[in-house]
XYZ file of C-alpha atoms in Angstrom:
543
model
C 90.700 -63.775 -87.422
C 92.214 -66.007 -85.609
C 91.742 -65.789 -82.042
C 95.135 -66.567 -80.987
C 96.688 -63.916 -79.128
C 99.808 -62.746 -81.580
C 101.341 -61.479 -78.209
C 101.937 -65.472 -77.602
C 105.667 -66.648 -77.931
C 105.346 -68.746 -81.166
C 108.585 -70.899 -80.822
C 106.263 -73.751 -79.623
C 103.820 -73.321 -82.763
C 104.486 -75.801 -85.364
C 103.750 -73.253 -88.384
C 104.837 -74.295 -91.886
C 106.216 -71.693 -94.163
C 103.289 -70.241 -95.642
C 103.014 -70.637 -99.352
C 100.694 -71.646 -101.926
C 101.089 -73.572 -105.035
C 98.726 -71.837 -106.977
C 100.103 -68.193 -105.777
C 103.454 -68.966 -106.196
C 105.135 -70.131 -109.459
C 107.943 -71.394 -109.374
C 107.705 -72.545 -105.588
C 111.364 -71.091 -104.940
C 111.598 -67.047 -105.442
C 113.730 -64.779 -105.838
C 113.543 -62.262 -102.148
C 113.978 -59.325 -104.172
C 115.438 -58.421 -108.004
C 118.856 -59.478 -108.293
C 119.352 -61.348 -105.081
C 121.045 -64.637 -105.340
C 118.911 -65.859 -102.393
C 116.196 -67.988 -102.734
C 113.565 -69.623 -100.100
C 112.822 -73.249 -100.845
C 109.123 -73.138 -100.348
C 108.590 -76.817 -101.120
C 110.380 -77.990 -97.596
C 107.431 -79.343 -95.019
C 109.478 -78.659 -91.983
C 107.994 -76.412 -89.934
C 109.571 -73.152 -88.912
C 109.948 -72.211 -85.229
C 112.628 -70.637 -83.268
C 113.930 -74.351 -82.540
C 113.355 -75.938 -86.108
C 114.417 -72.839 -88.839
C 113.498 -73.429 -92.321
C 116.149 -73.752 -94.966
C 117.168 -71.240 -97.840
C 119.947 -71.501 -100.196
C 122.336 -69.175 -102.130
C 122.999 -69.263 -105.339
C 126.447 -69.833 -105.879
C 126.816 -72.956 -107.272
C 123.007 -73.190 -108.773
C 125.079 -75.658 -111.640
C 125.656 -78.165 -109.460
C 122.604 -78.292 -106.849
C 124.377 -81.074 -104.843
C 127.105 -78.108 -104.104
C 124.516 -75.775 -102.580
C 124.970 -74.399 -99.394
C 122.455 -74.510 -96.526
C 121.940 -71.734 -94.534
C 119.361 -70.772 -91.801
C 116.354 -68.757 -92.736
C 117.537 -66.507 -89.899
C 120.710 -65.388 -90.840
C 118.910 -63.262 -93.725
C 118.217 -59.393 -92.810
C 115.141 -57.863 -91.510
C 114.830 -55.672 -95.120
C 115.043 -59.344 -96.965
C 112.401 -61.016 -94.901
C 110.405 -57.660 -95.355
C 110.572 -58.200 -99.456
C 109.921 -62.060 -98.960
C 106.871 -61.082 -96.632
C 105.441 -58.249 -99.191
C 105.635 -60.757 -101.946
C 103.559 -63.237 -99.740
C 100.992 -60.868 -98.664
C 100.719 -59.364 -102.016
C 99.833 -62.687 -103.563
C 97.307 -63.184 -100.912
C 95.484 -59.381 -101.597
C 95.990 -59.990 -105.588
C 93.760 -63.232 -105.141
C 91.275 -60.981 -102.662
C 90.748 -57.983 -105.157
C 90.474 -60.983 -108.203
C 87.494 -62.495 -106.126
C 84.161 -61.720 -106.299
C 82.885 -63.249 -102.874
C 87.213 -63.589 -101.308
C 87.699 -65.606 -98.630
C 88.824 -63.504 -95.344
C 91.887 -65.391 -95.521
C 93.131 -64.186 -98.245
C 93.079 -60.504 -96.427
C 94.527 -61.970 -93.270
C 97.080 -64.066 -94.981
C 99.927 -62.404 -93.229
C 98.569 -63.470 -89.733
C 100.082 -66.798 -91.059
C 103.829 -64.985 -90.660
C 103.607 -63.663 -87.236
C 102.423 -66.954 -85.640
C 106.014 -68.267 -86.625
C 108.300 -66.378 -83.881
C 108.958 -63.387 -82.100
C 111.398 -61.871 -84.977
C 109.017 -62.442 -87.816
C 105.898 -60.901 -85.774
C 108.220 -58.058 -84.700
C 109.101 -57.370 -88.897
C 105.335 -57.478 -89.855
C 103.991 -55.394 -87.286
C 106.688 -52.985 -88.105
C 105.650 -52.560 -91.221
C 101.496 -52.245 -90.991
C 101.570 -49.940 -94.082
C 104.132 -51.920 -96.575
C 102.241 -54.698 -95.932
C 98.947 -53.755 -96.092
C 97.570 -55.068 -92.942
C 94.071 -55.393 -92.124
C 91.266 -57.369 -90.049
C 88.337 -58.918 -91.345
C 85.283 -58.689 -89.562
C 82.181 -61.114 -90.950
C 78.675 -62.531 -89.621
C 80.710 -65.732 -88.504
C 83.794 -63.256 -86.653
C 83.594 -63.312 -83.099
C 84.225 -60.092 -83.091
C 83.576 -58.965 -79.811
C 85.843 -61.729 -78.735
C 89.002 -61.395 -81.012
C 89.231 -57.562 -81.938
C 90.875 -56.671 -79.066
C 93.731 -59.290 -79.074
C 95.419 -57.758 -82.223
C 97.006 -54.388 -82.643
C 94.125 -51.519 -83.635
C 94.640 -52.475 -87.343
C 92.412 -51.240 -90.408
C 88.755 -53.030 -90.108
C 87.609 -54.219 -93.237
C 83.587 -54.923 -92.478
C 82.746 -57.964 -95.260
C 79.573 -60.498 -95.744
C 77.508 -61.585 -98.832
C 74.682 -62.279 -97.053
C 73.200 -61.000 -93.388
C 70.494 -62.630 -92.415
C 70.938 -63.797 -88.769
C 70.568 -61.759 -85.180
C 74.003 -63.123 -84.241
C 75.243 -62.469 -87.624
C 74.389 -58.937 -87.532
C 76.112 -58.494 -83.899
C 79.301 -59.291 -84.867
C 79.136 -57.221 -87.945
C 77.643 -54.277 -85.452
C 80.718 -54.729 -82.837
C 83.077 -54.196 -85.759
C 80.915 -50.792 -87.056
C 81.622 -49.904 -83.449
C 85.173 -48.944 -83.889
C 83.996 -46.702 -86.934
C 87.715 -44.456 -86.142
C 89.377 -48.121 -87.945
C 86.807 -49.143 -90.802
C 88.447 -48.520 -94.169
C 85.788 -50.678 -96.214
C 82.026 -52.413 -95.669
C 80.795 -54.786 -98.226
C 77.355 -55.875 -96.907
C 75.502 -56.919 -100.354
C 72.348 -58.511 -99.142
C 71.387 -57.497 -95.985
C 67.392 -58.922 -94.705
C 65.007 -56.296 -93.395
C 64.960 -57.223 -89.833
C 69.340 -57.493 -89.621
C 69.135 -54.187 -91.406
C 67.360 -52.493 -88.861
C 69.396 -53.581 -86.099
C 72.557 -52.728 -87.933
C 71.725 -49.251 -89.011
C 71.635 -47.465 -85.701
C 75.730 -48.266 -85.873
C 76.166 -46.125 -88.744
C 74.854 -43.052 -87.722
C 78.290 -41.877 -86.752
C 80.972 -40.552 -88.689
C 83.555 -42.873 -89.932
C 86.666 -41.070 -91.259
C 88.610 -43.637 -92.570
C 85.935 -45.171 -95.004
C 86.766 -45.614 -98.413
C 84.428 -47.861 -99.813
C 80.992 -48.711 -98.835
C 79.044 -51.211 -100.629
C 75.836 -51.850 -99.059
C 72.971 -53.736 -100.736
C 69.145 -55.082 -99.270
C 67.742 -58.190 -99.857
C 64.355 -57.403 -99.802
C 62.399 -55.038 -102.651
C 60.898 -52.211 -100.915
C 61.313 -53.697 -97.161
C 64.049 -51.222 -95.775
C 63.780 -48.077 -93.969
C 64.860 -45.003 -95.680
C 68.451 -44.040 -94.783
C 68.463 -41.079 -92.561
C 70.886 -37.334 -92.781
C 72.842 -38.967 -90.231
C 73.826 -41.899 -91.659
C 77.797 -41.678 -91.364
C 77.721 -38.889 -89.303
C 76.235 -36.929 -92.327
C 79.960 -36.642 -93.810
C 82.499 -39.371 -95.484
C 85.723 -36.795 -96.429
C 87.847 -40.472 -97.582
C 85.176 -42.331 -99.396
C 86.533 -43.086 -102.851
C 83.526 -45.691 -103.664
C 79.909 -45.482 -103.194
C 77.503 -48.553 -103.920
C 73.873 -48.608 -102.725
C 71.474 -51.543 -104.044
C 67.794 -50.938 -102.939
C 68.740 -48.765 -100.030
C 66.456 -45.738 -100.141
C 68.701 -42.477 -99.424
C 67.231 -39.219 -100.858
C 68.915 -37.159 -98.303
C 71.964 -38.443 -100.118
C 72.985 -35.299 -101.784
C 74.397 -33.596 -98.362
C 76.424 -36.716 -97.611
C 77.759 -36.332 -101.251
C 78.781 -32.603 -100.577
C 81.829 -33.693 -98.369
C 82.770 -36.720 -100.731
C 85.426 -34.879 -102.553
C 87.694 -37.654 -103.288
C 84.661 -40.107 -104.668
C 85.725 -42.088 -107.914
C 82.860 -44.053 -107.940
C 79.147 -43.834 -107.702
C 76.924 -46.814 -108.084
C 72.818 -45.982 -107.633
C 71.007 -49.084 -108.293
C 67.471 -50.160 -107.939
C 66.525 -46.979 -106.378
C 63.130 -47.408 -104.821
C 60.460 -44.947 -105.471
C 60.802 -43.901 -101.506
C 64.779 -42.792 -102.418
C 63.765 -40.368 -105.187
C 66.258 -37.528 -105.581
C 64.984 -34.995 -108.567
C 67.666 -34.404 -111.179
C 68.269 -30.763 -110.167
C 69.301 -32.062 -106.973
C 71.436 -34.624 -107.766
C 73.314 -32.919 -110.091
C 74.392 -30.201 -107.729
C 75.746 -32.648 -105.524
C 77.651 -34.103 -108.380
C 79.079 -30.556 -109.192
C 81.800 -30.730 -106.784
C 82.798 -34.501 -107.442
C 85.654 -33.669 -109.502
C 87.506 -37.112 -109.093
C 84.184 -38.816 -110.400
C 84.887 -41.461 -112.914
C 82.013 -44.040 -112.914
C 78.508 -42.939 -112.436
C 75.236 -45.230 -112.576
C 71.515 -44.184 -111.288
C 69.193 -46.747 -111.747
C 65.531 -46.751 -110.581
C 63.483 -49.503 -109.608
C 60.239 -48.827 -111.700
C 58.725 -45.813 -113.436
C 57.385 -44.397 -110.836
C 60.528 -42.502 -109.919
C 59.702 -39.567 -112.342
C 60.257 -35.846 -112.825
C 57.295 -33.303 -110.881
C 55.761 -31.590 -114.286
C 54.436 -28.992 -111.951
C 58.149 -28.573 -110.602
C 60.446 -29.358 -113.483
C 62.757 -26.151 -114.347
C 63.673 -24.978 -117.479
C 67.721 -25.866 -118.752
C 69.963 -23.777 -116.739
C 72.224 -21.049 -118.264
C 75.460 -22.937 -116.879
C 76.292 -26.644 -116.630
C 78.157 -28.204 -113.993
C 81.264 -30.174 -115.340
C 82.340 -33.740 -114.630
C 85.939 -33.433 -115.864
C 87.136 -36.929 -115.514
C 83.777 -38.976 -116.314
C 84.407 -42.252 -118.420
C 81.558 -44.275 -118.057
C 77.570 -43.363 -117.270
C 74.582 -45.779 -116.651
C 71.178 -44.297 -116.083
C 67.884 -46.098 -116.150
C 64.560 -44.892 -115.846
C 62.261 -42.761 -117.593
C 63.389 -40.516 -120.382
C 62.016 -37.251 -118.579
C 64.207 -37.818 -115.894
C 68.204 -38.456 -117.755
C 66.084 -34.992 -120.125
C 66.137 -32.879 -117.022
C 69.538 -34.361 -115.340
C 72.160 -34.091 -118.215
C 70.790 -30.481 -118.874
C 72.715 -29.862 -115.775
C 75.880 -31.741 -116.579
C 78.934 -31.635 -119.056
C 81.186 -34.644 -119.254
C 84.024 -34.033 -121.654
C 85.985 -37.246 -121.215
C 82.817 -39.667 -121.458
C 83.765 -42.888 -123.578
C 81.365 -45.163 -122.217
C 77.463 -44.376 -122.205
C 74.522 -46.825 -121.199
C 70.950 -45.945 -121.125
C 67.887 -48.154 -120.385
C 64.274 -46.968 -120.766
C 61.251 -47.963 -119.302
C 58.445 -48.152 -122.139
C 56.878 -45.347 -122.893
C 54.818 -44.237 -125.636
C 56.854 -41.361 -126.293
C 60.939 -41.218 -126.385
C 61.981 -37.295 -127.198
C 65.013 -36.669 -125.690
C 66.263 -33.398 -127.460
C 68.388 -32.634 -124.092
C 70.172 -35.751 -124.409
C 70.734 -35.583 -128.103
C 72.652 -31.909 -127.300
C 74.488 -34.048 -123.876
C 76.024 -36.539 -126.582
C 77.109 -34.153 -128.657
C 78.819 -32.286 -126.087
C 81.082 -35.195 -125.514
C 83.894 -36.807 -127.901
C 82.377 -40.426 -128.052
C 79.712 -39.390 -130.879
C 82.326 -38.706 -133.583
C 83.800 -41.937 -133.203
C 80.550 -44.451 -134.331
C 81.274 -46.582 -136.865
C 79.103 -49.454 -136.361
C 75.341 -49.792 -135.189
C 73.837 -53.425 -133.284
C 70.110 -53.418 -133.644
C 69.334 -56.185 -131.492
C 66.029 -57.672 -130.598
C 65.101 -59.950 -127.872
C 62.566 -60.965 -125.415
C 61.654 -58.252 -123.547
C 64.025 -55.826 -124.202
C 65.029 -53.915 -127.518
C 68.778 -52.434 -127.838
C 70.469 -50.305 -130.631
C 74.420 -49.896 -129.877
C 76.657 -47.841 -131.332
C 80.602 -48.111 -131.216
C 84.186 -47.484 -132.976
C 85.072 -50.771 -134.889
C 88.366 -50.380 -132.495
C 87.554 -51.594 -129.225
C 87.888 -48.840 -126.438
C 87.067 -45.942 -128.512
C 83.454 -44.981 -127.429
C 80.627 -47.244 -126.886
C 77.012 -46.212 -126.762
C 73.904 -47.856 -125.675
C 69.883 -47.474 -125.605
C 68.358 -50.136 -124.548
C 64.220 -50.081 -124.512
C 62.249 -52.608 -121.640
C 59.473 -53.586 -123.579
C 57.691 -57.182 -124.529
C 55.894 -56.958 -127.391
C 57.869 -56.992 -130.446
C 55.912 -54.639 -132.818
C 56.227 -52.239 -129.556
C 59.929 -52.939 -129.661
C 60.239 -51.983 -133.114
C 57.985 -48.786 -132.781
C 60.416 -47.896 -129.776
C 63.752 -48.382 -131.759
C 62.819 -46.261 -134.570
C 61.699 -43.358 -132.113
C 65.276 -44.045 -130.497
C 67.116 -44.200 -133.524
C 65.099 -40.856 -134.488
C 64.405 -38.540 -131.940
C 67.127 -39.595 -129.117
C 70.285 -40.085 -131.195
C 72.303 -37.054 -132.882
C 72.723 -37.661 -136.978
C 75.904 -40.260 -137.081
C 78.015 -39.215 -140.402
C 80.735 -41.769 -139.262
C 78.544 -44.794 -138.775
C 79.140 -47.067 -141.860
C 77.434 -50.536 -140.408
C 74.578 -51.730 -139.373
C 73.578 -54.970 -137.669
C 70.026 -56.060 -137.151
C 69.505 -59.218 -135.938
C 67.935 -61.382 -132.475
C 69.720 -62.175 -129.636
C 70.472 -65.715 -128.488
C 67.913 -65.142 -125.951
C 64.710 -63.948 -128.339
C 61.614 -65.940 -128.807
C 61.895 -68.201 -131.879
C 59.401 -67.794 -135.012
C 57.409 -65.442 -133.256
C 54.709 -63.866 -135.721
C 54.215 -60.278 -135.981
C 52.270 -57.905 -138.016
C 54.619 -54.721 -138.475
C 53.913 -52.414 -141.738
C 56.722 -51.851 -144.135
C 57.013 -48.869 -143.725
C 58.005 -49.157 -139.943
C 61.214 -51.036 -140.808
C 61.691 -48.300 -143.496
C 61.710 -45.301 -140.711
C 63.933 -47.259 -138.252
C 66.522 -47.650 -141.371
C 66.065 -44.117 -142.132
C 68.227 -42.186 -139.843
C 71.597 -43.891 -141.001
C 72.019 -42.081 -143.746
C 75.790 -42.868 -144.179
C 75.881 -46.454 -143.924
C 77.594 -48.828 -146.267
C 77.247 -52.016 -144.934
C 73.750 -53.674 -144.189
C 74.254 -56.931 -142.210
C 70.759 -58.908 -141.555
C 70.014 -62.072 -139.899
C 68.294 -64.796 -141.121
C 65.158 -63.614 -139.111
C 64.818 -60.401 -140.237
C 65.669 -60.354 -143.802
C 62.587 -61.997 -143.973
C 61.193 -58.550 -142.611
C 63.223 -56.235 -144.283
C 63.539 -57.581 -147.584
C 60.045 -56.862 -148.353
C 60.079 -53.271 -147.020
C 63.093 -52.549 -149.345
C 61.458 -53.430 -152.464
C 59.140 -50.634 -152.022
C 61.787 -48.629 -152.825
C 62.026 -48.114 -156.124
C 61.425 -45.152 -158.777
C 62.596 -41.960 -157.135
C 62.440 -43.176 -153.660
C 65.678 -45.892 -154.447
C 67.680 -43.562 -152.258
C 65.264 -42.184 -149.772
C 66.716 -44.350 -147.283
C 70.190 -45.586 -146.866
C 71.148 -43.361 -149.874
C 74.971 -44.344 -149.244
C 74.509 -47.955 -149.046
C 76.871 -50.557 -151.272
C 76.853 -54.044 -149.470
C 74.056 -56.047 -148.314
C 74.815 -58.967 -146.022
C 72.220 -61.801 -145.268
C 72.442 -64.338 -143.235
C 71.546 -67.735 -144.987
C 71.554 -66.382 -148.325
C 69.933 -68.541 -150.744
C 69.810 -68.609 -154.783
C 66.092 -68.090 -154.757
C 62.922 -67.082 -152.508
C 60.646 -64.335 -151.314
C 63.246 -62.639 -149.592
C 65.865 -62.719 -152.651
C 63.476 -61.145 -154.984
C 61.991 -58.343 -152.721
C 65.502 -57.446 -152.103
C 66.744 -57.683 -156.329
C 63.936 -55.293 -156.699
C 65.402 -52.733 -154.500
C 69.041 -53.527 -155.611
C 68.071 -53.102 -159.775
C 66.307 -49.675 -158.694
C 69.713 -48.636 -157.258
C 71.500 -50.203 -160.421
C 70.141 -47.139 -162.324
C 71.543 -44.548 -159.927
C 74.727 -43.910 -158.740
C 74.761 -46.085 -155.579
C 74.541 -49.361 -156.745
C 74.232 -52.274 -154.076
C 75.989 -55.977 -154.283
C 74.304 -58.573 -152.133
C 76.597 -61.012 -150.240
C 76.266 -63.663 -147.638
C 76.990 -62.997 -144.067
C 77.985 -65.555 -141.461
C 76.443 -64.002 -138.386
C 77.854 -66.499 -135.814
C 80.652 -64.234 -136.150
C 79.150 -60.882 -136.193
C 76.591 -61.352 -133.542
C 76.694 -60.413 -130.140
C 79.976 -58.561 -130.326
C 78.825 -56.006 -127.936
C 77.581 -57.949 -125.019
């Protein structure tokens, strides 16, 4: 925010016409559709009440020398407002496309009000049309500058809040709680968190976006029930990262317009039981995006207090994306309480554990429309992570990803076998299976995985027609397939028609093993062809 008073006479201030060569293309643009008036933004002349910018009429555009120069102050107010709207919109467009936007983009309108009294009158006469807002950061001398401007909506914003002076500037903005519409503080350190927190114990009646994150793992205090005065009726976007807030469910009862709820790295001190959070979500009929990600496997339901599945479930009618990270017992209890009839993107990450058995999760998937659209499976192994992704061949038509956090490769394969067998419903529409390592996998890692485990991994894919194996996994799965001979030839992958191998060679142990499987299938009614696969074109498609 500029500290210059906007009520001063701007006639003596030599301010160039605001434009950006990167944002306004071409440099001259029509003030409104169908208008013959063009503003020449290439002029370096200053715009003041004594030295006016020039504009041009389009009466004789075929002959540039014959254009008639007029003064910009001859334009009516509605034309000026149209031009200002275009300029401010370009500034805000850059703001919303930027991860860490500069405050100058949000406050681009300030350049306009410093040109002259008339421009200032036009700008301040349409604060909603021009979306006039002030930005308060830790570098903004807020106590000195906020009262200079009109009482415009405030955006509290900073990527890293790490100094006492910076916290004081943020606090000065928060003290105008009736004007604050957005709060973006993504990394706040422990001491500054304690300083800022008292200013957030009052209602923020206009707040629509709250993004609040801590940089200190386990080093911030628990948010009290009085946070935001216990109510946020206009809140649409709530994002908390490493912020413990066990009383969140009470706040959610007031956020009936909430569209996005993202809770990342939930500390154990901020644990909320599955039934409590599910009950709180039951009133959020506008919720479109939900993320629940716990910081550690310590956050799990208490076996002594776990309840049986409810007789009725809460419906989240417009939820399209749901992401979860935690233990499978928590997910089991949570999805037993909800239905999401429009869900089309589901991502689940489990901490490693011995048993993955999720009957409630399977029922939840089958109650959504996405499970009938799956045609392709990617089974991916990388260092520390194993993933199965189910999707449609047509992008945007359903996506399900289940990830296991695990270091040891044999545990990864065992966990994937359990996930595909016990955590997914029957996949009657799935035709393509890709099994490969990611770019981040460990090269040439050794393993002693039994052939039976590979066959058990493939067993759930009963409708698959095409199997794609990377070079590293062809050498592992090929020997397992050669055990499928005689009466067992169609026990695994009974409808398989094609095997695609990366780096296919005319001969070798891999080819010999697979050829035995192919020969066994030739005598059945389900023969198999073996072809080369260019793995570089098939991998990593879902990332």
